[in-house]
PDB file of C-alpha atoms and ligand atoms in Angstrom:
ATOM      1  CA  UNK A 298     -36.177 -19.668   3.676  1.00 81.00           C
ATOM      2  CA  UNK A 299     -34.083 -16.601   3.064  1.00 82.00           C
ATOM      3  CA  UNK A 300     -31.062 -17.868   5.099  1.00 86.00           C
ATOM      4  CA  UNK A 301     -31.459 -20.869   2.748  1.00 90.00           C
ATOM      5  CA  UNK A 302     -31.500 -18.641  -0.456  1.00 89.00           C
ATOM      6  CA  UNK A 303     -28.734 -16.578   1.045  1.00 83.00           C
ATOM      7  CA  UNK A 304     -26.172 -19.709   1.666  1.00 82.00           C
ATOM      8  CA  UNK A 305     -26.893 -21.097  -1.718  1.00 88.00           C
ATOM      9  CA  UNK A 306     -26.252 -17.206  -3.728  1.00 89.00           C
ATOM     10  CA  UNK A 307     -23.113 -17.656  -1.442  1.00 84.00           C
ATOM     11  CA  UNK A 308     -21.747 -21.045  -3.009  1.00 89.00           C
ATOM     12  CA  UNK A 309     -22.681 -19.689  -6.033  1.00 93.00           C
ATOM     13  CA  UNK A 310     -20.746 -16.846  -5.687  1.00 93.00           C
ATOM     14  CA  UNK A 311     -17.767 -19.244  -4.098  1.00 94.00           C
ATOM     15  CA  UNK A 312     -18.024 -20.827  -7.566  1.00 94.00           C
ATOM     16  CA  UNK A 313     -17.538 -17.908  -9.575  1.00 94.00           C
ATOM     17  CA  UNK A 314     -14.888 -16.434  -7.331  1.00 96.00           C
ATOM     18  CA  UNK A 315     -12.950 -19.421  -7.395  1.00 95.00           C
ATOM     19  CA  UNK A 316     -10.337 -18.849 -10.272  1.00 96.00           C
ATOM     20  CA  UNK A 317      -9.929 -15.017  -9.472  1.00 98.00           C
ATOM     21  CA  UNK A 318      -8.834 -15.606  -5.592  1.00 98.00           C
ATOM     22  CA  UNK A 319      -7.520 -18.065  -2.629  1.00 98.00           C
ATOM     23  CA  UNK A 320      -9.818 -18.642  -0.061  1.00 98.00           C
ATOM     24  CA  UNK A 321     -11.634 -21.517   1.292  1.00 97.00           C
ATOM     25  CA  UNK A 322     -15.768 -22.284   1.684  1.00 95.00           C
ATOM     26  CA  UNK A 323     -16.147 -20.891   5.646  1.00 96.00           C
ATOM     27  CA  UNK A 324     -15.514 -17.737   3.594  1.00 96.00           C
ATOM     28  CA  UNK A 325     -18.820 -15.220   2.794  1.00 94.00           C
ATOM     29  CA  UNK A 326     -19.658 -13.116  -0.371  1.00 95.00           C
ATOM     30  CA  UNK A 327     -22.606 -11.146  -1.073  1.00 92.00           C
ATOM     31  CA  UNK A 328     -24.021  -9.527  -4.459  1.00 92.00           C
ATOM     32  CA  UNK A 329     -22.050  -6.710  -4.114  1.00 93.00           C
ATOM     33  CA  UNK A 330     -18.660  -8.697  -3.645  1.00 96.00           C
ATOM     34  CA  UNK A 331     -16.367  -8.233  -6.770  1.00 97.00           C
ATOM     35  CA  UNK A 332     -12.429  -9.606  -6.867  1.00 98.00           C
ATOM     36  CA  UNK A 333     -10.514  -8.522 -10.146  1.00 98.00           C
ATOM     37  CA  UNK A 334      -7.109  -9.387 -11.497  1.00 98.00           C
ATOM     38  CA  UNK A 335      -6.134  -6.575 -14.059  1.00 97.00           C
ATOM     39  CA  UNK A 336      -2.550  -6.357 -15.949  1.00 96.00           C
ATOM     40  CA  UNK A 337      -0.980  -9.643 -15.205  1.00 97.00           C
ATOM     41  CA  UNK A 338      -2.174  -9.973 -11.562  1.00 98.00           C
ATOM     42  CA  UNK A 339      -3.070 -13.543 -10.824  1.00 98.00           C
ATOM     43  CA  UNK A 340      -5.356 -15.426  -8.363  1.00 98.00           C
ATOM     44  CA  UNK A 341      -2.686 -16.204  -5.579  1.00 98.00           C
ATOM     45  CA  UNK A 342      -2.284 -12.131  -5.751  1.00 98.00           C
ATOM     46  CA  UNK A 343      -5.818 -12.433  -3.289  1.00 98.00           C
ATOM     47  CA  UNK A 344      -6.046 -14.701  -0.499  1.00 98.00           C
ATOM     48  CA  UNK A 345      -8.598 -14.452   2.412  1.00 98.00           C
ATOM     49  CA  UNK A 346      -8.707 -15.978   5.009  1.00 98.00           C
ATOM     50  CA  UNK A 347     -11.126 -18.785   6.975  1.00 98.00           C
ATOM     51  CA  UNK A 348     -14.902 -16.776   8.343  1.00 98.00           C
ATOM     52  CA  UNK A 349     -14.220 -13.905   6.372  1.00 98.00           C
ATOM     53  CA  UNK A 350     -16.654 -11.465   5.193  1.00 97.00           C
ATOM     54  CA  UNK A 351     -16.098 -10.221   1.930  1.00 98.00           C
ATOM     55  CA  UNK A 352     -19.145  -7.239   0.701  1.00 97.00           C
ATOM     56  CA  UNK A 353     -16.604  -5.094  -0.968  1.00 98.00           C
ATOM     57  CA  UNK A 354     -14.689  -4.727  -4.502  1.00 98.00           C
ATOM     58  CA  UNK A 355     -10.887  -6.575  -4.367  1.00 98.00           C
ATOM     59  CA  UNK A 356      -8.938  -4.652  -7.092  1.00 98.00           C
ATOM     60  CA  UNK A 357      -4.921  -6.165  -8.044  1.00 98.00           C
ATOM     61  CA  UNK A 358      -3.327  -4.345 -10.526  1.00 98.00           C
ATOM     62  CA  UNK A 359       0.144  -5.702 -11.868  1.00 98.00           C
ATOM     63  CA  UNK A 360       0.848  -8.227  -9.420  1.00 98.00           C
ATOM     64  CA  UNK A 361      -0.209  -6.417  -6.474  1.00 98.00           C
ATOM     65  CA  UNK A 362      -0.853  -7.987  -3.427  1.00 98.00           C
ATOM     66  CA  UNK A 363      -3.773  -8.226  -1.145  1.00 98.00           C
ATOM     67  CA  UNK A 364      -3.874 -10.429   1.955  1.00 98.00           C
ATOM     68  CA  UNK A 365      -6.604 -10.872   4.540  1.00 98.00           C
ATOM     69  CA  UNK A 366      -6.300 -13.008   7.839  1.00 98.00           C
ATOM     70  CA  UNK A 367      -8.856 -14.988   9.134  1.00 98.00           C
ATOM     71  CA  UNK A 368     -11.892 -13.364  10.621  1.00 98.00           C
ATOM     72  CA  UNK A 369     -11.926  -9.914   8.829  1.00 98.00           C
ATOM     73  CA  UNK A 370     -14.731  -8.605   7.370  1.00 98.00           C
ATOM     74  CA  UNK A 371     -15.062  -5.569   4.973  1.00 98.00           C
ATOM     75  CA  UNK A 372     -18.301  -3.975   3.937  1.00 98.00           C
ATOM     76  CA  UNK A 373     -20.456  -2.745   1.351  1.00 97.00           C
ATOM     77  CA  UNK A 374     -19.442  -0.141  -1.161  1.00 97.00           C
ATOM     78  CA  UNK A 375     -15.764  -0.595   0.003  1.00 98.00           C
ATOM     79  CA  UNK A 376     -12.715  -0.652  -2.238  1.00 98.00           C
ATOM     80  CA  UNK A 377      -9.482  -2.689  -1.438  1.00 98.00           C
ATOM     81  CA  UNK A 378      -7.043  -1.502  -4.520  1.00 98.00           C
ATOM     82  CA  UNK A 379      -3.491  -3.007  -4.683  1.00 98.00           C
ATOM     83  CA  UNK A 380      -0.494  -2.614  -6.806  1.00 98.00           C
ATOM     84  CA  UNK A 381       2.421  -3.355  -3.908  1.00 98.00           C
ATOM     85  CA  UNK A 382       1.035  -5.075  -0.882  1.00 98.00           C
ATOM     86  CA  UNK A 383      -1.605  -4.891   1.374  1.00 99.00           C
ATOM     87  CA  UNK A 384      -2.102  -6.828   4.690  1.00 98.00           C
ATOM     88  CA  UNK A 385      -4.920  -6.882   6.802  1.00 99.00           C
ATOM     89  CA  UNK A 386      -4.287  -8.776  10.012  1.00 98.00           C
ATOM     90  CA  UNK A 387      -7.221 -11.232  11.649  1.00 98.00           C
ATOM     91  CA  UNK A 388     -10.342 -10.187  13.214  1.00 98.00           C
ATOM     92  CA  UNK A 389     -10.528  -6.490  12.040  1.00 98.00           C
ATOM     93  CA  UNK A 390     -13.729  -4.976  11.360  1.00 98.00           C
ATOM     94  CA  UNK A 391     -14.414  -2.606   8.284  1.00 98.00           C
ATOM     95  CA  UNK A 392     -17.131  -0.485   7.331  1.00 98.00           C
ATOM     96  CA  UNK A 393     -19.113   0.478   4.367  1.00 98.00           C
ATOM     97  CA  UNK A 394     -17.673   2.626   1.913  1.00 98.00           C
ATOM     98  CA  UNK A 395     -13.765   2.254   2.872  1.00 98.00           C
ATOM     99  CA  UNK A 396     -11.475   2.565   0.328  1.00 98.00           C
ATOM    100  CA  UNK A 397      -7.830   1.501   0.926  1.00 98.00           C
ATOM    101  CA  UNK A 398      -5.378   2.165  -2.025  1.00 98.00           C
ATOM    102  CA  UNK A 399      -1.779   1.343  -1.474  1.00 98.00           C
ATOM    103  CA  UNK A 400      -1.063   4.001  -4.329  1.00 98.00           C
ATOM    104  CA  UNK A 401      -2.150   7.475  -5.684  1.00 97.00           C
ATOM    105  CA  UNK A 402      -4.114   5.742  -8.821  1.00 96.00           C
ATOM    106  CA  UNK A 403      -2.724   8.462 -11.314  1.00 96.00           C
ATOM    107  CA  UNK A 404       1.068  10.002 -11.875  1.00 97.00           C
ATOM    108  CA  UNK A 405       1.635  13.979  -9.641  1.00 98.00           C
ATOM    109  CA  UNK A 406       3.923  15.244 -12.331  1.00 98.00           C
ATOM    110  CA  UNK A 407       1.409  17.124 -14.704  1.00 98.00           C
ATOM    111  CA  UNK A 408       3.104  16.000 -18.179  1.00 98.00           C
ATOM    112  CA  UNK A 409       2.500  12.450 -17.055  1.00 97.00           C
ATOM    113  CA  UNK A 410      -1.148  12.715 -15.892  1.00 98.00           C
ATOM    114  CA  UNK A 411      -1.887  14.536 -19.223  1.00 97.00           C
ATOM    115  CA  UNK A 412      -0.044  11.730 -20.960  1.00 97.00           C
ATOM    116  CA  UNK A 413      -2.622   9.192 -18.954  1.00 97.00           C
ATOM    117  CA  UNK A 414      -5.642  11.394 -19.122  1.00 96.00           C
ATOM    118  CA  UNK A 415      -4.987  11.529 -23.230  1.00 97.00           C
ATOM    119  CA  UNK A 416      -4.512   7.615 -23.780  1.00 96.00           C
ATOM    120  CA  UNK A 417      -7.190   5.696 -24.295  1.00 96.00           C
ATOM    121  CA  UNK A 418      -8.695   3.153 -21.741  1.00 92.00           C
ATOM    122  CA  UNK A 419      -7.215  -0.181 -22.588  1.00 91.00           C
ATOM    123  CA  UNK A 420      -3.668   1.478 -22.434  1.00 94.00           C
ATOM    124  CA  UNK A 421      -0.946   1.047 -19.899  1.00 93.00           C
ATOM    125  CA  UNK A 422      -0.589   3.734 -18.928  1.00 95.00           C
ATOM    126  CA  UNK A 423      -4.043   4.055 -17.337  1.00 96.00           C
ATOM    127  CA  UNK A 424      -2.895   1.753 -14.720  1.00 96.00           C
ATOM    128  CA  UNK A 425      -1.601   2.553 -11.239  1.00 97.00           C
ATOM    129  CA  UNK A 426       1.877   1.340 -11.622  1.00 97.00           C
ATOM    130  CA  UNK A 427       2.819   4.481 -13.022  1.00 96.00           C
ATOM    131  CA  UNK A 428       1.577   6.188  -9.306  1.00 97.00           C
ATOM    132  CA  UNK A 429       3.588   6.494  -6.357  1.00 98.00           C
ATOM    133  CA  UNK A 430       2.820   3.219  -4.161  1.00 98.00           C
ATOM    134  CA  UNK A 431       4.214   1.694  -0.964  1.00 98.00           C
ATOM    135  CA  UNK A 432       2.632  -0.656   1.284  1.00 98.00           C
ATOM    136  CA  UNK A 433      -0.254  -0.780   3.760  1.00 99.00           C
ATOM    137  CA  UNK A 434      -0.644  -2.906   7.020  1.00 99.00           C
ATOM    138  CA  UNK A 435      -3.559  -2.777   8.907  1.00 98.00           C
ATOM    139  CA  UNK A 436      -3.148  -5.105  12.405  1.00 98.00           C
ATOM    140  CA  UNK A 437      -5.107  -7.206  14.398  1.00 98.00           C
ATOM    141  CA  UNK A 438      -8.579  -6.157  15.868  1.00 98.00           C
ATOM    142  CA  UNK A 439      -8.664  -2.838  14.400  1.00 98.00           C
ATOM    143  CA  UNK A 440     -11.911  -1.045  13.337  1.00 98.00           C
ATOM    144  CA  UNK A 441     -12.185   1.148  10.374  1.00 98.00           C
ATOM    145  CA  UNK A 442     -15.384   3.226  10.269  1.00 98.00           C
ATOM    146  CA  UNK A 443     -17.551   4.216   7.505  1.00 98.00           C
ATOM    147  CA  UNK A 444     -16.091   6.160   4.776  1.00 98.00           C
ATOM    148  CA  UNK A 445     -12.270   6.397   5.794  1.00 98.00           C
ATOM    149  CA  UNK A 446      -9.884   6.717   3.248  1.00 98.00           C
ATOM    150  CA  UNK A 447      -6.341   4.565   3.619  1.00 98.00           C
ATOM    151  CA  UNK A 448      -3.548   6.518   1.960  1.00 98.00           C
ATOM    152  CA  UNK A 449      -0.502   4.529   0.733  1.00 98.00           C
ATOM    153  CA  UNK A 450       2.203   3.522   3.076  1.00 98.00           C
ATOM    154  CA  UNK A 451       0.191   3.500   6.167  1.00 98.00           C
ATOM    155  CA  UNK A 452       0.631   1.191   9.336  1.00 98.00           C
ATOM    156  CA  UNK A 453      -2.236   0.969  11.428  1.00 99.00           C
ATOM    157  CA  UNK A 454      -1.331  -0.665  15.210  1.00 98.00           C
ATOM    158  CA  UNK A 455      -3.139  -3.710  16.621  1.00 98.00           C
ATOM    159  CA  UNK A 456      -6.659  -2.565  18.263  1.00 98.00           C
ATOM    160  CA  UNK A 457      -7.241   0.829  16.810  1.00 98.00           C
ATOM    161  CA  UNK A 458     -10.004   2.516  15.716  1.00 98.00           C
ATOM    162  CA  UNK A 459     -10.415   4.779  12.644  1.00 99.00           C
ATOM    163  CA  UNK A 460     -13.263   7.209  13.040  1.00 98.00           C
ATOM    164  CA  UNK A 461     -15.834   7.857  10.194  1.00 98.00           C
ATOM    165  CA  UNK A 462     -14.657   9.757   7.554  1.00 98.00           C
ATOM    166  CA  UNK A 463     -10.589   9.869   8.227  1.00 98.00           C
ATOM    167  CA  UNK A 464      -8.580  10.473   5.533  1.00 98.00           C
ATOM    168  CA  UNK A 465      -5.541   8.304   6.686  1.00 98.00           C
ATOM    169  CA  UNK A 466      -1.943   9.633   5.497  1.00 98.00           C
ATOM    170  CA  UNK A 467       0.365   8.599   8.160  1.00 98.00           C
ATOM    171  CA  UNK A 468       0.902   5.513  10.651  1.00 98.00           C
ATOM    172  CA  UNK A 469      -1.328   4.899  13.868  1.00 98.00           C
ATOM    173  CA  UNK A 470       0.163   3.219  16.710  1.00 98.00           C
ATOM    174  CA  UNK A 471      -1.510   0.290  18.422  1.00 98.00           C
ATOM    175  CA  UNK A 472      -4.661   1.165  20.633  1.00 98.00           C
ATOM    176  CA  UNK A 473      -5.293   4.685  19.847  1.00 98.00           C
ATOM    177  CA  UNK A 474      -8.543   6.122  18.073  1.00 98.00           C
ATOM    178  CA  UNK A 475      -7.664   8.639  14.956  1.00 98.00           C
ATOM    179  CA  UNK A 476     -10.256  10.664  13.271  1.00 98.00           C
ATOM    180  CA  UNK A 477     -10.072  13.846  11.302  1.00 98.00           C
ATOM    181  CA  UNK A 478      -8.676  14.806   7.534  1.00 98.00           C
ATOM    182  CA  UNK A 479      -5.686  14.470   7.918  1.00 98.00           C
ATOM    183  CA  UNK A 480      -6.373  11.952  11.144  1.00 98.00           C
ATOM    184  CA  UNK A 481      -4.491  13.039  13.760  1.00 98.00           C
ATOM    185  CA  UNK A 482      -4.299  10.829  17.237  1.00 98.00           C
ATOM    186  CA  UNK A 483      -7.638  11.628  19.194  1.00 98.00           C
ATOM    187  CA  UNK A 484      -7.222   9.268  21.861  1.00 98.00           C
ATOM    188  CA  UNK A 485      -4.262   7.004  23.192  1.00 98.00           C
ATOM    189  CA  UNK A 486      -4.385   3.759  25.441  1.00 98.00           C
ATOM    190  CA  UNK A 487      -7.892   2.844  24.927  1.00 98.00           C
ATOM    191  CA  UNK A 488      -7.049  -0.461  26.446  1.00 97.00           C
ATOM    192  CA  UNK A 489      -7.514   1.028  29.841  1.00 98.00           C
ATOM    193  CA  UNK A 490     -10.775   2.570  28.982  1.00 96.00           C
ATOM    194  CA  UNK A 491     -14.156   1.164  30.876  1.00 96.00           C
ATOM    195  CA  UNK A 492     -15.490  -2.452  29.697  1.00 95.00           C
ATOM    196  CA  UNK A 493     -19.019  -1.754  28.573  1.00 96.00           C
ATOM    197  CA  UNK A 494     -19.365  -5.682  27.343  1.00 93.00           C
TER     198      UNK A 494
HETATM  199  C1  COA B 719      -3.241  13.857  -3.485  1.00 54.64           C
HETATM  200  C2  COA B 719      -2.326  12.664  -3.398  1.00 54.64           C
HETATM  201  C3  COA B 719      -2.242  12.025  -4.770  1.00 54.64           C
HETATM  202  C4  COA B 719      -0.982  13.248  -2.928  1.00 54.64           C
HETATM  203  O1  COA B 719      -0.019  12.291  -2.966  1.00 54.64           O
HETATM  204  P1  COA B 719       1.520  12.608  -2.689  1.00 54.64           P
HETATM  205  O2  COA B 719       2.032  13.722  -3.509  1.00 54.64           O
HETATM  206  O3  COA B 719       2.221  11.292  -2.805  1.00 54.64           O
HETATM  207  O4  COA B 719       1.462  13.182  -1.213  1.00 54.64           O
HETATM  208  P2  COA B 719       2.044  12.571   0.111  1.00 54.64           P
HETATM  209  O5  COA B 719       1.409  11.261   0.379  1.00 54.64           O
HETATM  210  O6  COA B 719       3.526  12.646   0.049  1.00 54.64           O
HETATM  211  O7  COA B 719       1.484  13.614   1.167  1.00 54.64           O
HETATM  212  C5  COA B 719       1.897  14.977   1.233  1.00 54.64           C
HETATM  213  C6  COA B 719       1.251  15.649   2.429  1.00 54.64           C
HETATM  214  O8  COA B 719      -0.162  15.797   2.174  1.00 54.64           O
HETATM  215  C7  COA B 719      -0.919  15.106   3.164  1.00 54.64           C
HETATM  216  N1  COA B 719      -2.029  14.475   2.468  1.00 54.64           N
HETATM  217  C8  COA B 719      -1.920  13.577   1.457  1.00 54.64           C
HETATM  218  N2  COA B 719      -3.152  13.223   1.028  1.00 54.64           N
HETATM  219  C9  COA B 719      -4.037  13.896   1.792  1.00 54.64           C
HETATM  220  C10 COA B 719      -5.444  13.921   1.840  1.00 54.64           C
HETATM  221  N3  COA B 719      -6.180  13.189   0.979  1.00 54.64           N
HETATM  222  N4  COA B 719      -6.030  14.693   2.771  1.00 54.64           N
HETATM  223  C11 COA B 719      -5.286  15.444   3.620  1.00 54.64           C
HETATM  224  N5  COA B 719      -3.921  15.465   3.595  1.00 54.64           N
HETATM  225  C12 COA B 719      -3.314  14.694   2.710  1.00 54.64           C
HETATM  226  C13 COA B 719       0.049  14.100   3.789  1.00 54.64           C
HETATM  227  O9  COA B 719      -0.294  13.795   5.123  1.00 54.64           O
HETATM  228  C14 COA B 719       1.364  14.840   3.715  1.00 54.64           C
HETATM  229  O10 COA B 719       1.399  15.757   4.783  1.00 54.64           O
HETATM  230  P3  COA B 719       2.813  16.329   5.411  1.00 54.64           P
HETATM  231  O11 COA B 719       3.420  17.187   4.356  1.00 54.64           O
HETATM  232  O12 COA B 719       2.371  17.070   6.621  1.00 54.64           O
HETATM  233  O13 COA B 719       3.654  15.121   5.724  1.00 54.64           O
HETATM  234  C15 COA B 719      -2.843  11.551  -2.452  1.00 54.64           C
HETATM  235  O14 COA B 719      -2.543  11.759  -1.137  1.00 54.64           O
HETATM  236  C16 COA B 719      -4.350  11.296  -2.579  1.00 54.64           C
HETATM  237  O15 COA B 719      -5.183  11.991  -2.017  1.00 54.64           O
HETATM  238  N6  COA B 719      -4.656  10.226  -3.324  1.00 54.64           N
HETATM  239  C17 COA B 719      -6.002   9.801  -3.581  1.00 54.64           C
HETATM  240  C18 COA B 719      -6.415  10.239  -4.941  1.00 54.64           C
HETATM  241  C19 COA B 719      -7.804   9.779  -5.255  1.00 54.64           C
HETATM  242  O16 COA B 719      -8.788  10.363  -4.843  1.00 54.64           O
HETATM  243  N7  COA B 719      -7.895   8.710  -6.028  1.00 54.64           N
HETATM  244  C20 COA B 719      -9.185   8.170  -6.413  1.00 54.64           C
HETATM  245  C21 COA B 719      -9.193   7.622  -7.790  1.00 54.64           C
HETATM  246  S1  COA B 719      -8.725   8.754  -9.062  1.00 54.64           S
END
């Protein structure tokens, strides 16, 4: 009875997602799924994937873009933010509370955070265009554990893990595990480590 419940709260939320995102029906939402288009961003600005799970927020800002491969799925209490580009490659696995941002949400230079800070909320310059932003790519198979941060401008290698809690500020190469704020590499080549499967 509750799978039943669960598929049909699904379609239902299929329904309601339908004009703010691409995707097609093999694709899963749950109650705390949310996908918004804010200052001109527009529904082919989010497109997931076939069998993805999608338990997160999906935030574009001014045309930024967020793509998902096939197979991915992102958990609870995550955030996916976008004003540039973000790509997350098939079959990668992230955890609860993530929050991937390929920009620093508000301006460095003082004068122009206390010109934000002192506008009101419907203004532009609340919104993250005016912040530093570059690109994110996070390849195939990788797993990102609970609570990791994803600065801007990261590249994240096919295979690799992100330990709980990382704060993520520069690029990690394929098959390594990096943990730590800032991560730094912890382990290299796990490809060669023991099958436990
Ligand atoms: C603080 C912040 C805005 C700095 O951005 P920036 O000036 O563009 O800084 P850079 O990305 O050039 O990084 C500068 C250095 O700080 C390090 N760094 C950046 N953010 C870091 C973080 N959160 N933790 C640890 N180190 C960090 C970088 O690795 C880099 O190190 P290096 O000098 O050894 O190369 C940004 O990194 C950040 O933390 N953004 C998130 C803000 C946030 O919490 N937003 C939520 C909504 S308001």
């Amino acid at each position: 009875m509750y799978n039943i419940l669960r598929k049909l709260y699904s379609q239902y939320l299929k329904f309601k997602f339908r004009k703010l995102g691409v995707f097609d029906n093999s694709v899963d939402f749950s109650k705390h799924t949310s996908l918004k288009l804010i200052d001109g961003s527009r529904k082919d600005d989010i497109v997931i994937g076939s069998k993805c799970r999608i338990y997160c927020s999906l935030i574009t800002q001014s045309g930024g873009k967020i793509f998902i491969e096939d197979n991915v799925k992102i958990g609870h209490h995550s955030i996916i933010g976008s004003v540039k580009n973000i790509l997350i490659k098939k079959g990668t696995a992230i955890a609860d509370g993530v929050k991937i941002f390929d920009n620093n949400n508000h301006p460095i230079h003082p004068e122009d955070r206390l010109k934000m800070y002192n506008s009101p909320w419907d203004s532009p310059y609340r919104k993250w265009k005016f912040s530093v932003s570059k690109p994110i790519i996070i390849g195939e198979n990788v797993w990102i554990g609970q609570g990791v941060r994803i600065n801007k401008g990261v590249t994240i290698g096919d295979n690799s893990i992100i330990a709980s809690g990382a704060i993520v500020t520069k690029d990690v190469p394929a098959n390594a595990i990096a943990a730590g704020n800032p991560a730094k590499i912890v382990k290299t080549d796990i490809q060669n480590e023991p099958r436990t499967l």
